[in-house]
DNA sequence: CGTATATGGATAC
DNA sequence: TATCCCTATACGT
């Protein structure tokens, strides 16, 4: 909606300085894992990370006054968008991009992703594979839902140590992540369950999972185990993902 | 009106 | 490991 156009950028909360980017022309946007970057003329970069609560709101005709929770507002010729509740929202230069990307592992969605970096990191670690998948320096873009669902598809218990998972299974997990994340991009929402496994009467919002937030396994109906793993709920099927 | 919850992450010890 | 930050919504009283 904004590519190639001049964008008025405002900081209603005053929590970042919009002066360096306000009125510039947007060249392109890019995602790297869960991080999002917008590149403007003059090598100005805007970095956004939505975190748990972040959201964009789009206004195509009637534009309300910004609520007091609006962190950043973009106004262009055809649309206005508001950013609310992000973990990160900052204006900088290409070195900001470089410093963020430097602490990220490979992103399975990117064509240049180095799968072997992920595989060797997992297969050498004594940490649990469940924690490794949530570590953005191991793999960028995976969160609590994809962790639960990808490990389920490979039949791997989140509690197994990375080095016990090994090279072969780690590479298989990577492959599942590539497929799942691409399905999400294509459909605009998280899709983890294969079409042929989706129940005929699935919810209207399409949110079907194998184990995440479920009481019973979609495949075998075993009661799902849920426990706290480093501060996040972890879900697994005790039957399909033996320890 | 309170409390709990959520696809996340930085920082202090 | 603990604590804090960010926001909206659902649910109980």
Short mmCIF file of C-alpha atoms (C1' of nucleotides) in Angstrom, two decimals:
data_model
loop_
_atom_site.label_atom_id
_atom_site.label_comp_id
_atom_site.label_asym_id
_atom_site.label_seq_id
_atom_site.Cartn_x
_atom_site.Cartn_y
_atom_site.Cartn_z
CA UNK A 1 0.00 0.00 0.00
CA UNK A 2 2.92 2.34 0.60
CA UNK A 3 5.71 1.13 -1.68
CA UNK A 4 7.25 3.94 -3.72
CA UNK A 5 5.19 6.56 -1.91
CA UNK A 6 5.98 9.29 0.52
CA UNK A 7 4.85 8.39 4.00
CA UNK A 8 4.05 10.71 6.87
CA UNK A 9 5.31 8.93 9.98
CA UNK A 10 4.12 10.03 13.40
CA UNK A 11 4.92 8.97 16.95
CA UNK A 12 1.73 9.72 18.91
CA UNK A 13 3.15 8.29 22.14
CA UNK A 14 6.45 10.07 21.67
CA UNK A 15 8.37 6.89 22.41
CA UNK A 16 10.59 7.13 19.34
CA UNK A 17 11.80 10.01 17.20
CA UNK A 18 9.89 10.12 13.90
CA UNK A 19 11.68 13.16 12.53
CA UNK A 20 14.35 11.18 10.68
CA UNK A 21 11.83 9.18 8.68
CA UNK A 22 8.77 11.43 8.40
CA UNK A 23 8.00 12.31 4.78
CA UNK A 24 10.46 9.93 3.16
CA UNK A 25 9.74 7.55 0.28
CA UNK A 26 9.29 3.89 1.17
CA UNK A 27 11.53 1.66 -0.95
CA UNK A 28 10.75 -1.84 0.36
CA UNK A 29 9.89 -3.91 3.39
CA UNK A 30 11.49 -7.11 4.57
CA UNK A 31 10.87 -9.76 7.20
CA UNK A 32 13.65 -11.64 8.96
CA UNK A 33 12.23 -14.11 11.43
CA UNK A 34 9.75 -12.20 13.56
CA UNK A 35 11.45 -8.90 12.83
CA UNK A 36 10.18 -6.49 10.20
CA UNK A 37 12.10 -3.73 8.47
CA UNK A 38 10.98 -0.90 6.24
CA UNK A 39 13.60 0.76 4.07
CA UNK A 40 13.20 4.40 3.12
CA UNK A 41 15.20 6.64 0.83
CA UNK A 42 18.38 7.94 2.35
CA UNK A 43 19.10 4.55 3.97
CA UNK A 44 16.62 5.12 6.78
CA UNK A 45 15.37 1.91 8.36
CA UNK A 46 12.33 1.36 10.57
CA UNK A 47 12.44 -1.74 12.74
CA UNK A 48 9.27 -3.31 14.14
CA UNK A 49 8.76 -6.42 16.24
CA UNK A 50 5.16 -7.14 17.18
CA UNK A 51 5.89 -9.37 20.15
CA UNK A 52 2.90 -10.90 21.90
CA UNK A 53 0.59 -7.92 21.74
CA UNK A 54 1.55 -5.96 18.66
CA UNK A 55 -0.97 -5.29 15.92
CA UNK A 56 -1.42 -3.15 12.83
CA UNK A 57 -4.75 -1.48 12.14
CA UNK A 58 -5.56 -0.27 8.61
CA UNK A 59 -7.83 2.61 7.69
CA UNK A 60 -8.80 3.05 4.06
CA UNK A 61 -11.38 5.80 4.30
CA UNK A 62 -12.40 7.20 7.69
CA UNK A 63 -9.28 7.84 9.75
CA UNK A 64 -9.88 8.15 13.48
CA UNK A 65 -7.70 10.24 15.75
CA UNK A 66 -4.91 8.01 17.06
CA UNK A 67 -5.80 6.32 20.35
CA UNK A 68 -3.34 6.91 23.14
CA UNK A 69 -1.90 3.43 22.62
CA UNK A 70 -0.81 4.10 19.04
CA UNK A 71 2.97 3.80 18.90
CA UNK A 72 3.39 4.71 15.24
CA UNK A 73 1.11 5.98 12.50
CA UNK A 74 1.85 5.92 8.78
CA UNK A 75 -0.17 8.14 6.49
CA UNK A 76 0.13 7.71 2.74
CA UNK A 77 -1.91 8.68 -0.32
CA UNK A 78 -4.22 5.66 -0.10
CA UNK A 79 -4.15 4.42 3.47
CA UNK A 80 -3.34 5.06 7.10
CA UNK A 81 -1.98 2.36 9.40
CA UNK A 82 -1.53 2.35 13.17
CA UNK A 83 0.93 0.23 15.09
CA UNK A 84 -0.18 -0.70 18.61
CA UNK A 85 1.59 -2.60 21.37
CA UNK A 86 4.82 -3.69 19.66
CA UNK A 87 7.86 -5.01 21.49
CA UNK A 88 10.10 -2.92 19.25
CA UNK A 89 9.60 0.17 17.13
CA UNK A 90 12.69 2.17 16.22
CA UNK A 91 14.14 4.37 13.50
CA UNK A 92 17.75 3.85 12.46
CA UNK A 93 20.09 3.11 9.61
CA UNK A 94 21.31 -0.11 7.94
CA UNK A 95 23.52 -0.86 10.94
CA UNK A 96 20.34 -1.30 13.00
CA UNK A 97 19.26 -3.97 10.53
CA UNK A 98 22.69 -5.61 10.67
CA UNK A 99 22.80 -5.70 14.46
CA UNK A 100 19.36 -7.29 14.72
CA UNK A 101 20.03 -9.87 12.02
CA UNK A 102 23.44 -10.69 13.54
CA UNK A 103 21.80 -12.23 16.58
CA UNK A 104 19.29 -14.31 14.59
CA UNK A 105 19.62 -17.88 13.40
CA UNK A 106 18.55 -18.92 9.91
CA UNK A 107 14.96 -18.08 8.89
CA UNK A 108 13.36 -21.12 7.21
CA UNK A 109 11.33 -18.81 4.98
CA UNK A 110 14.35 -17.16 3.42
CA UNK A 111 15.84 -18.69 0.27
CA UNK A 112 19.37 -18.01 1.58
CA UNK A 113 18.72 -19.73 4.92
CA UNK A 114 21.60 -21.90 6.12
CA UNK A 115 19.94 -25.09 7.23
CA UNK A 116 23.23 -26.58 8.42
CA UNK A 117 23.65 -23.78 10.94
CA UNK A 118 20.39 -24.90 12.54
CA UNK A 119 21.20 -28.61 12.28
CA UNK A 120 24.65 -28.37 13.85
CA UNK A 121 23.49 -26.02 16.59
CA UNK A 122 20.69 -28.40 17.58
CA UNK A 123 22.64 -31.62 17.32
CA UNK A 124 25.51 -30.30 19.49
CA UNK A 125 23.34 -28.90 22.26
CA UNK A 126 22.42 -30.54 25.53
CA UNK A 127 19.48 -28.14 25.81
CA UNK A 128 16.03 -29.53 25.05
CA UNK A 129 14.90 -29.28 21.45
CA UNK A 130 11.78 -27.52 22.74
CA UNK A 131 13.87 -24.69 24.14
CA UNK A 132 16.15 -24.63 21.11
CA UNK A 133 13.23 -24.05 18.73
CA UNK A 134 12.14 -21.02 20.78
CA UNK A 135 15.66 -19.56 20.72
CA UNK A 136 15.77 -17.00 17.91
CA UNK A 137 19.53 -17.37 17.58
CA UNK A 138 19.00 -21.05 16.71
CA UNK A 139 16.16 -20.55 14.23
CA UNK A 140 14.44 -17.25 13.47
CA UNK A 141 10.68 -16.99 13.28
CA UNK A 142 9.54 -20.05 15.20
CA UNK A 143 7.36 -19.43 18.24
CA UNK A 144 5.24 -21.40 20.64
CA UNK A 145 2.70 -22.64 18.07
CA UNK A 146 5.19 -23.80 15.43
CA UNK A 147 7.39 -25.37 18.09
CA UNK A 148 4.55 -27.54 19.33
CA UNK A 149 3.21 -28.41 15.92
CA UNK A 150 6.48 -29.07 14.08
CA UNK A 151 7.79 -31.34 16.82
CA UNK A 152 4.50 -33.20 16.76
CA UNK A 153 4.68 -33.79 13.01
CA UNK A 154 8.17 -35.30 13.38
CA UNK A 155 7.11 -37.27 16.45
CA UNK A 156 9.78 -35.62 18.59
CA UNK A 157 9.23 -34.93 22.28
CA UNK A 158 10.14 -31.32 23.17
CA UNK A 159 12.05 -32.62 26.16
CA UNK A 160 14.63 -34.57 24.18
CA UNK A 161 18.07 -32.98 24.21
CA UNK A 162 19.21 -31.51 20.91
CA UNK A 163 22.20 -33.82 20.74
CA UNK A 164 19.95 -36.84 21.19
CA UNK A 165 17.73 -35.62 18.38
CA UNK A 166 20.78 -35.58 16.11
CA UNK A 167 21.55 -34.39 12.58
CA UNK A 168 19.02 -36.46 10.69
CA UNK A 169 15.98 -35.62 12.75
CA UNK A 170 17.04 -31.98 13.10
CA UNK A 171 17.14 -31.71 9.32
CA UNK A 172 13.69 -33.26 9.15
CA UNK A 173 12.36 -30.77 11.68
CA UNK A 174 13.81 -27.97 9.57
CA UNK A 175 11.99 -29.33 6.53
CA UNK A 176 8.69 -29.37 8.41
CA UNK A 177 9.26 -25.79 9.51
CA UNK A 178 9.87 -24.68 5.92
CA UNK A 179 6.60 -26.29 4.81
CA UNK A 180 4.55 -24.98 7.73
CA UNK A 181 5.86 -21.43 7.59
CA UNK A 182 5.29 -21.25 3.83
CA UNK A 183 1.72 -22.45 4.29
CA UNK A 184 1.26 -19.65 6.79
CA UNK A 185 2.58 -16.99 4.44
CA UNK A 186 0.40 -18.29 1.63
CA UNK A 187 -2.80 -18.28 3.64
CA UNK A 188 -2.10 -15.31 5.89
CA UNK A 189 -2.60 -17.31 9.07
CA UNK A 190 -0.96 -20.14 10.96
CA UNK A 191 -1.73 -23.44 9.23
CA UNK A 192 -0.08 -26.53 10.69
CA UNK A 193 -2.47 -29.39 9.93
CA UNK A 194 -2.34 -31.15 6.56
CA UNK A 195 -5.47 -30.69 4.50
CA UNK A 196 -6.39 -34.37 4.58
CA UNK A 197 -6.16 -34.39 8.35
CA UNK A 198 -8.45 -31.44 8.88
CA UNK A 199 -11.79 -32.49 10.35
CA UNK A 200 -14.81 -31.92 8.09
CA UNK A 201 -16.39 -29.59 10.62
CA UNK A 202 -13.46 -27.34 11.42
CA UNK A 203 -14.03 -24.01 13.17
CA UNK A 204 -14.95 -21.01 11.06
CA UNK A 205 -11.68 -19.28 11.90
CA UNK A 206 -9.77 -22.30 10.58
CA UNK A 207 -7.69 -22.60 13.71
CA UNK A 208 -6.96 -26.30 13.91
CA UNK A 209 -3.84 -27.72 15.51
CA UNK A 210 -2.47 -31.16 16.30
CA UNK A 211 -1.53 -30.44 19.92
CA UNK A 212 -1.20 -26.71 20.57
CA UNK A 213 -3.83 -25.61 23.09
CA UNK A 214 -5.74 -28.82 22.63
CA UNK A 215 -7.15 -31.16 25.27
CA UNK A 216 -6.64 -34.23 23.12
CA UNK A 217 -4.38 -35.15 20.22
CA UNK A 218 -5.98 -34.51 16.83
CA UNK A 219 -4.51 -37.78 15.56
CA UNK A 220 -4.83 -40.31 18.37
CA UNK A 221 -7.08 -38.56 20.91
CA UNK A 222 -4.61 -39.07 23.75
CA UNK A 223 -4.83 -36.39 26.44
CA UNK A 224 -2.33 -33.65 25.56
CA UNK A 225 0.40 -32.99 28.07
CA UNK A 226 0.98 -29.32 28.89
CA UNK A 227 3.78 -28.04 31.07
CA UNK A 228 5.83 -24.95 31.67
CA UNK A 229 9.04 -24.87 29.67
CA UNK A 230 11.20 -21.84 30.48
CA UNK A 231 8.14 -19.72 31.15
CA UNK A 232 6.04 -20.74 28.14
CA UNK A 233 3.41 -23.46 27.87
CA UNK A 234 4.68 -26.45 25.99
CA UNK A 235 2.27 -28.96 24.42
CA UNK A 236 2.93 -32.53 23.30
CA UNK A 237 1.16 -35.82 22.70
CA UNK A 238 2.61 -38.49 25.00
CA UNK A 239 1.70 -41.19 22.48
CA UNK A 240 2.81 -39.61 19.20
CA UNK A 241 5.90 -37.97 20.74
CA UNK A 242 7.45 -40.57 23.02
CA UNK A 243 10.33 -39.51 25.23
"C1'" DC B 1 -14.20 -4.02 38.62
"C1'" DG B 2 -10.89 -7.35 39.23
"C1'" DT B 3 -8.10 -11.41 37.19
"C1'" DA B 4 -6.25 -14.33 33.70
"C1'" DT B 5 -4.52 -14.96 29.25
"C1'" DA B 6 -1.94 -14.49 24.64
"C1'" DT B 7 1.71 -16.57 18.32
"C1'" DG B 8 7.66 -12.46 22.67
"C1'" DG B 9 11.86 -10.61 24.43
"C1'" DA B 10 15.23 -7.64 27.24
"C1'" DT B 11 17.51 -7.22 31.47
"C1'" DA B 12 19.04 -8.09 36.25
"C1'" DC B 13 20.84 -11.24 39.16
"C1'" DT C 1 15.36 -18.02 37.14
"C1'" DA C 2 12.86 -13.85 38.12
"C1'" DT C 3 10.90 -9.54 36.71
"C1'" DC C 4 9.32 -6.24 33.78
"C1'" DC C 5 7.25 -4.29 29.48
"C1'" DC C 6 3.74 -3.95 25.83
"C1'" DT C 7 -2.22 -4.22 24.87
"C1'" DA C 8 -6.77 -6.18 24.21
"C1'" DT C 9 -10.17 -9.33 25.41
"C1'" DA C 10 -12.70 -12.91 28.01
"C1'" DC C 11 -14.63 -14.12 32.12
"C1'" DG C 12 -15.89 -14.08 37.02
"C1'" DT C 13 -17.76 -11.28 40.82
#
